[in-house]
Tab-separated table of C-alpha atoms in Angstrom:
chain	number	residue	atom	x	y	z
A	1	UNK	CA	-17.504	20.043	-17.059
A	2	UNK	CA	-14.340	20.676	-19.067
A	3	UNK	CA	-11.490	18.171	-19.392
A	4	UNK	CA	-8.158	19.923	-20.486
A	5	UNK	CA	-5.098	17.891	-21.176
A	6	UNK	CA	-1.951	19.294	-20.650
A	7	UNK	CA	0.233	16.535	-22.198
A	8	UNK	CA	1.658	13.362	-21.684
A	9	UNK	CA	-0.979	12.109	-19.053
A	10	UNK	CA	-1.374	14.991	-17.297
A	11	UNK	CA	-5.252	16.009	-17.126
A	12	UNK	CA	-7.066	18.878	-15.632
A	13	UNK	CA	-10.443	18.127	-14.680
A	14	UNK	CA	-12.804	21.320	-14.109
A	15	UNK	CA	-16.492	21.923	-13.101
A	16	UNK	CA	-18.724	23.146	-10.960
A	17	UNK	CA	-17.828	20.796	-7.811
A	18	UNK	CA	-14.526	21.272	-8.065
A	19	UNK	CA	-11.087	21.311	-9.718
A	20	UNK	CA	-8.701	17.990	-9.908
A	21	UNK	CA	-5.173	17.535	-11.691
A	22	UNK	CA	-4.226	13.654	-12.576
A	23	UNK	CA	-0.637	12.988	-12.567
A	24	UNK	CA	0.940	16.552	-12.890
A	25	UNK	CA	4.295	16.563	-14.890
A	26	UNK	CA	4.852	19.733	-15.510
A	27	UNK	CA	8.569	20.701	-15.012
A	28	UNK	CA	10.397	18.716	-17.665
A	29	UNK	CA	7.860	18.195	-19.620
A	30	UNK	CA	8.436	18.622	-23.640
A	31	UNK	CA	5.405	18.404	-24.273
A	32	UNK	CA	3.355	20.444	-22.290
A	33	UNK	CA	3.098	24.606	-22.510
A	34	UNK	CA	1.425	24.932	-18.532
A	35	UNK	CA	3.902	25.470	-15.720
A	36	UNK	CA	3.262	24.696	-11.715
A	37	UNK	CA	2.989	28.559	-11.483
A	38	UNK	CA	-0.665	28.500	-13.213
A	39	UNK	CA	-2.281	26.642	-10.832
A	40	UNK	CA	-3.052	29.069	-7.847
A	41	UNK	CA	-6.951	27.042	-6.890
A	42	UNK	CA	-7.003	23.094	-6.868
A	43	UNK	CA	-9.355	20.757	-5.339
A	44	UNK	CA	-7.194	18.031	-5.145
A	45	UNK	CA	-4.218	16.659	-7.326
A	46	UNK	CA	-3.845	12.501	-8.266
A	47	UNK	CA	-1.348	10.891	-8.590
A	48	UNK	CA	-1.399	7.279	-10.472
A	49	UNK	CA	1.912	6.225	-9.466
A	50	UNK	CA	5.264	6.996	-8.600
A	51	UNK	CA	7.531	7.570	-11.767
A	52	UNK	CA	8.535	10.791	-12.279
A	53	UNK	CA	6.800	11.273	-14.980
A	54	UNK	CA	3.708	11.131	-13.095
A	55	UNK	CA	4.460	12.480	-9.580
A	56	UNK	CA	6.443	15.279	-11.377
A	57	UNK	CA	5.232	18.595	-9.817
A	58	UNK	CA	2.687	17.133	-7.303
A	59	UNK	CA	4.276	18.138	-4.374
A	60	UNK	CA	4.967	21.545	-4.825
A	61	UNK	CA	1.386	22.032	-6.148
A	62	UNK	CA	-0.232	20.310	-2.810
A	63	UNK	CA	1.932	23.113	-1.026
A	64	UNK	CA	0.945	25.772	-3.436
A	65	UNK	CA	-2.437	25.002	-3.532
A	66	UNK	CA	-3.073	23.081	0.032
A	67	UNK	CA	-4.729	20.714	-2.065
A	68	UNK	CA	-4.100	16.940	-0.914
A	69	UNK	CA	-2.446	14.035	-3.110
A	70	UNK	CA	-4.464	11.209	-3.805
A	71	UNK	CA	-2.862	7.880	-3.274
A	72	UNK	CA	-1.842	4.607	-2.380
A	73	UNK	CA	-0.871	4.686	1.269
A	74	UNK	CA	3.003	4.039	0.096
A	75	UNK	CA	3.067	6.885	-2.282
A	76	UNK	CA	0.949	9.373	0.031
A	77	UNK	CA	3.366	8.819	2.890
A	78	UNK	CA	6.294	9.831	0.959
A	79	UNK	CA	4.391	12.630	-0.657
A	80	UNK	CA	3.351	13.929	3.026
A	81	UNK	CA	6.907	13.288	4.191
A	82	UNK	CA	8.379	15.558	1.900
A	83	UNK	CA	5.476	18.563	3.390
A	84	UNK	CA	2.868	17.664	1.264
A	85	UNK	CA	-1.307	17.706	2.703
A	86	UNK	CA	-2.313	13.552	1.383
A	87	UNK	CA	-5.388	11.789	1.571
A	88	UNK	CA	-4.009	8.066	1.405
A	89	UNK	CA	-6.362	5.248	-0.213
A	90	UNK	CA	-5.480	1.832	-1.522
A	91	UNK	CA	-6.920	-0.496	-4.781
A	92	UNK	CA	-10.272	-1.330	-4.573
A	93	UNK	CA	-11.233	1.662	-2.280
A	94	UNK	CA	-13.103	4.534	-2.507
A	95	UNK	CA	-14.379	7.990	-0.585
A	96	UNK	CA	-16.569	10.808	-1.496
A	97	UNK	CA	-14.610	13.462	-1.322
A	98	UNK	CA	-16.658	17.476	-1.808
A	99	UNK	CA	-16.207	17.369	-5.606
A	100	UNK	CA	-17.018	13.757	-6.088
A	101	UNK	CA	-15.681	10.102	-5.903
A	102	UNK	CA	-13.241	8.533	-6.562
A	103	UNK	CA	-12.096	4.853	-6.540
A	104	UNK	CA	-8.657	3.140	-6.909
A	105	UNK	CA	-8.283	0.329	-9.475
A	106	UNK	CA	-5.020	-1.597	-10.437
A	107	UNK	CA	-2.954	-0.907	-12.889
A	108	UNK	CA	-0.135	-3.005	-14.640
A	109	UNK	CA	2.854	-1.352	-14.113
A	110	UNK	CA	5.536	-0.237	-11.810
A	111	UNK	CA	5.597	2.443	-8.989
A	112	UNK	CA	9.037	3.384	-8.364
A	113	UNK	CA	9.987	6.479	-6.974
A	114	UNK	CA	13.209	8.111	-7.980
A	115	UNK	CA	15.402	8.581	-4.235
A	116	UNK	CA	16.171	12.317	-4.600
A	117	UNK	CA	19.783	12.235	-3.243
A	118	UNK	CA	20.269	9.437	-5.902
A	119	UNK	CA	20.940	5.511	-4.698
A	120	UNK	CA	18.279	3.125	-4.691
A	121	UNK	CA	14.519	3.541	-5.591
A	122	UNK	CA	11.966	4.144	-3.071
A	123	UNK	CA	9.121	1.975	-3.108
A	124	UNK	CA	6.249	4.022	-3.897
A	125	UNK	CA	3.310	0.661	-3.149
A	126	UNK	CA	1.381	-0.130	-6.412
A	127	UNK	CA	0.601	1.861	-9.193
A	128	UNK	CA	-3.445	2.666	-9.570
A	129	UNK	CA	-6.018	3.879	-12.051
A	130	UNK	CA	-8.666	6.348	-10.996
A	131	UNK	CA	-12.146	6.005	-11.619
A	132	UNK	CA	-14.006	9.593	-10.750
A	133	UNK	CA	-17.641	10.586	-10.741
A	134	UNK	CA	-18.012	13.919	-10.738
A	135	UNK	CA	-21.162	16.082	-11.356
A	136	UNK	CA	-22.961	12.843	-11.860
A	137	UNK	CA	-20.031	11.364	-14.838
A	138	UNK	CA	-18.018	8.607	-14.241
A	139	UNK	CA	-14.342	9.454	-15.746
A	140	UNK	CA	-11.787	6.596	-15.973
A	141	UNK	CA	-8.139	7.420	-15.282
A	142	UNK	CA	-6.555	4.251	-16.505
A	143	UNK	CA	-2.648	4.989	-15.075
A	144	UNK	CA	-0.193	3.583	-16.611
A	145	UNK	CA	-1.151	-0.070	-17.566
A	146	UNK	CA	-0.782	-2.978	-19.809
A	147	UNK	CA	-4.505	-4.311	-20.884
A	148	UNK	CA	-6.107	-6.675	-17.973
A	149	UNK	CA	-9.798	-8.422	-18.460
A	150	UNK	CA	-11.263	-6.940	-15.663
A	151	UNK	CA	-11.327	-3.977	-17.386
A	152	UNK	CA	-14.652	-5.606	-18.840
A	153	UNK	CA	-15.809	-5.159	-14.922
A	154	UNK	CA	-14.724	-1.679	-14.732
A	155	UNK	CA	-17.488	-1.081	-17.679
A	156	UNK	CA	-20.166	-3.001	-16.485
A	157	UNK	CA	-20.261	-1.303	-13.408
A	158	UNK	CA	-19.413	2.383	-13.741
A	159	UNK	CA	-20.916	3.896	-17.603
A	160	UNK	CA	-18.331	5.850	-18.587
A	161	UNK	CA	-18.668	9.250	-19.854
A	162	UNK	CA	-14.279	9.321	-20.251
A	163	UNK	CA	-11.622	6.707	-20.644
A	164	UNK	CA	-8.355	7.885	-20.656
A	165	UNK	CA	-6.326	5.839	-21.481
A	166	UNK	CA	-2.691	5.181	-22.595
A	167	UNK	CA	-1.395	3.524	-26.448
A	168	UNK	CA	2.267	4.634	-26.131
A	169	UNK	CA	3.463	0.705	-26.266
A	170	UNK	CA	7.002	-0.151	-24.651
A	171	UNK	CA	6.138	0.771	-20.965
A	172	UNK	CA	2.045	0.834	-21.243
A	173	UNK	CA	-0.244	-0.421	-23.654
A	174	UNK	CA	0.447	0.196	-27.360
A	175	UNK	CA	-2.538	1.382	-30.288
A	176	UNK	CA	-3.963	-2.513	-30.289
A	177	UNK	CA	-3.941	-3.074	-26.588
A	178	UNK	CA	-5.523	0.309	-25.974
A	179	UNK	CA	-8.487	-0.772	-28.744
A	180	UNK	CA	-9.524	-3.827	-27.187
A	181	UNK	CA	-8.738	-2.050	-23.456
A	182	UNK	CA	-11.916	0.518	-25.187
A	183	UNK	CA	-14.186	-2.697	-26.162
A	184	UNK	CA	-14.291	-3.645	-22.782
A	185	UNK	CA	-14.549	-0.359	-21.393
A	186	UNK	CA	-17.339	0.711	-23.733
A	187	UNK	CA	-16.849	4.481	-22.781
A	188	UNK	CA	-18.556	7.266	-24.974
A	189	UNK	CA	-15.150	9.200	-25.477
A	190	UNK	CA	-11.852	7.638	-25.169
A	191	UNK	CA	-8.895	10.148	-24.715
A	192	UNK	CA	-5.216	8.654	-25.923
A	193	UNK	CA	-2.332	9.709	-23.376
A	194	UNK	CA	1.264	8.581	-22.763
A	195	UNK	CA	2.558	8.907	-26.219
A	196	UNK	CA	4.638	11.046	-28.491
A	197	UNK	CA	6.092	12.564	-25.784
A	198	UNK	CA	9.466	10.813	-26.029
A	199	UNK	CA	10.675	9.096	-29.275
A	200	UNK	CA	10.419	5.623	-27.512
A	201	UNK	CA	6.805	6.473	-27.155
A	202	UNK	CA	6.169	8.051	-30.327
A	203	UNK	CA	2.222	6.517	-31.709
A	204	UNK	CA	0.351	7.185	-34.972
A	205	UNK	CA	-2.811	8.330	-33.318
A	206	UNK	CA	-4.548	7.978	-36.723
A	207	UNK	CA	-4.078	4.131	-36.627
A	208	UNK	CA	-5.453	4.369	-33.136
A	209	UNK	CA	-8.662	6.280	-34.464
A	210	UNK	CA	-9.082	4.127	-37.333
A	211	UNK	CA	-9.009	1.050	-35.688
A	212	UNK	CA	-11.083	1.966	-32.467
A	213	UNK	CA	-13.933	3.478	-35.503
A	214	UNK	CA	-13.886	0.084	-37.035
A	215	UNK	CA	-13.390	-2.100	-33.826
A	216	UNK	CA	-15.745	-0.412	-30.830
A	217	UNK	CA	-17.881	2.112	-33.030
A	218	UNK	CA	-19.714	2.988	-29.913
A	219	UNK	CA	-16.696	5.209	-28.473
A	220	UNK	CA	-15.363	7.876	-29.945
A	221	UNK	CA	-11.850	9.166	-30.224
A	222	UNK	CA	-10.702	12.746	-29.213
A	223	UNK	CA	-7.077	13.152	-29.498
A	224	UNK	CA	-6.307	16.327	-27.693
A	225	UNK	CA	-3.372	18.502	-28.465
A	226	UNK	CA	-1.538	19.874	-25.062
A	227	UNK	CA	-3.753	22.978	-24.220
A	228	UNK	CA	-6.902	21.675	-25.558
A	229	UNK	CA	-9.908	21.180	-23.807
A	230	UNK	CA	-12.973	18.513	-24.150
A	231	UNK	CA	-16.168	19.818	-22.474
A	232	UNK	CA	-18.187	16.735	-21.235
């Protein structure tokens, strides 16, 4: 199974069940060399929350592809409003889906979701993480979140193969939240996400590296470029 990250916290997930794309901002993204145009075969395409940094291209790849967005209930009913095929969950849920499971957990954050014609925000229901087990892995999706203790919980129960998680600071978790959001975890391989791609968010990701080697030796750090891949 390969994991490719295609910037910011966008994250292609590929094996033999199946193909997945988590939180697809594509369009308008400086950070990121893939376009909407190279995804022609999906699975199914999650989306964590409604900023548009994180909805971003979802909808036109559900119609592309006819693969549904997985949500909360809010957010899928807007997506499937605007002509996209949903599947609509809520935190704490799950379903077995062809290429595996997955299950919503919370996330600390906002869900917002930018009114096209301009005017107010649309409320897009709570922002989630995703916790996926595919081809016998459990993968953890953390959204866009501030650290919370029952991220202990989330480790206990599920072993995780993946974290990804974010260390930008100012809107998620910054490099010290995101270490002690990996001790509880206690995933093999932590992935950083949701920094550098603006200058608010800008992160040394060789402080986070250090301190997660010194802190939670158990998990190792793979910072992936935009483009790279991580085979699991």
């Amino acid at each position: 199974m390969q994991i490719y990250f295609h910037g910011h916290s966008c994250f292609e997930i590929v094996g033999n069940a199946g193909r997945i794309l988590i939180d697809p901002f594509l369009t308008g993204n400086p950070s990121t060399t893939a376009k909407p145009e190279d995804f022609t075969e999906l699975d199914a395409i999650l989306v964590s929350h409604g900023h548009g940094d994180h909805l971003g291209d979802a909808i036109q790849l559900s119609m592309q592809t006819g693969a549904p967005i997985i949500a909360v209930f809010e957010l899928a009913l807007y997506c499937q409003s605007q002509g996209a095929k949903t599947h609509a969950m809520h935190l704490g849920g799950k379903h077995l889906f062809p290429f595996g499971w997955i299950k919503l957990t919370q996330a600390l954050h906002g869900s917002g979701i930018e009114d096209p014609e301009g005017g107010n925000m649309i409320y897009g229901g709570p922002p989630c993480g995703f916790l996926i087990q595919i081809e016998e892995k459990w993968l953890y999706h953390a959204g866009d979140t501030g650290l919370f203790g029952d991220m202990e919980l989330i480790g206990r129960r599920h072993p995780l193969a993946v974290a990804m998680l974010p260390i930008g600071d100012n809107f998620v978790m910054g490099v010290e939240e995101a270490v002690h959001a990996s001790q509880l975890l206690r995933p093999k391989v932590v992935i950083p996400m949701h920094y550098n791609t603006f200058p608010l968010i800008v992160q040394d990701v060789g402080e986070f590296e250090h301190l997660l080697q010194r802190r939670a030796p158990e998990s190792q750090v793979n910072a992936l470029k935009p483009g790279e891949m991580f085979e699991v």
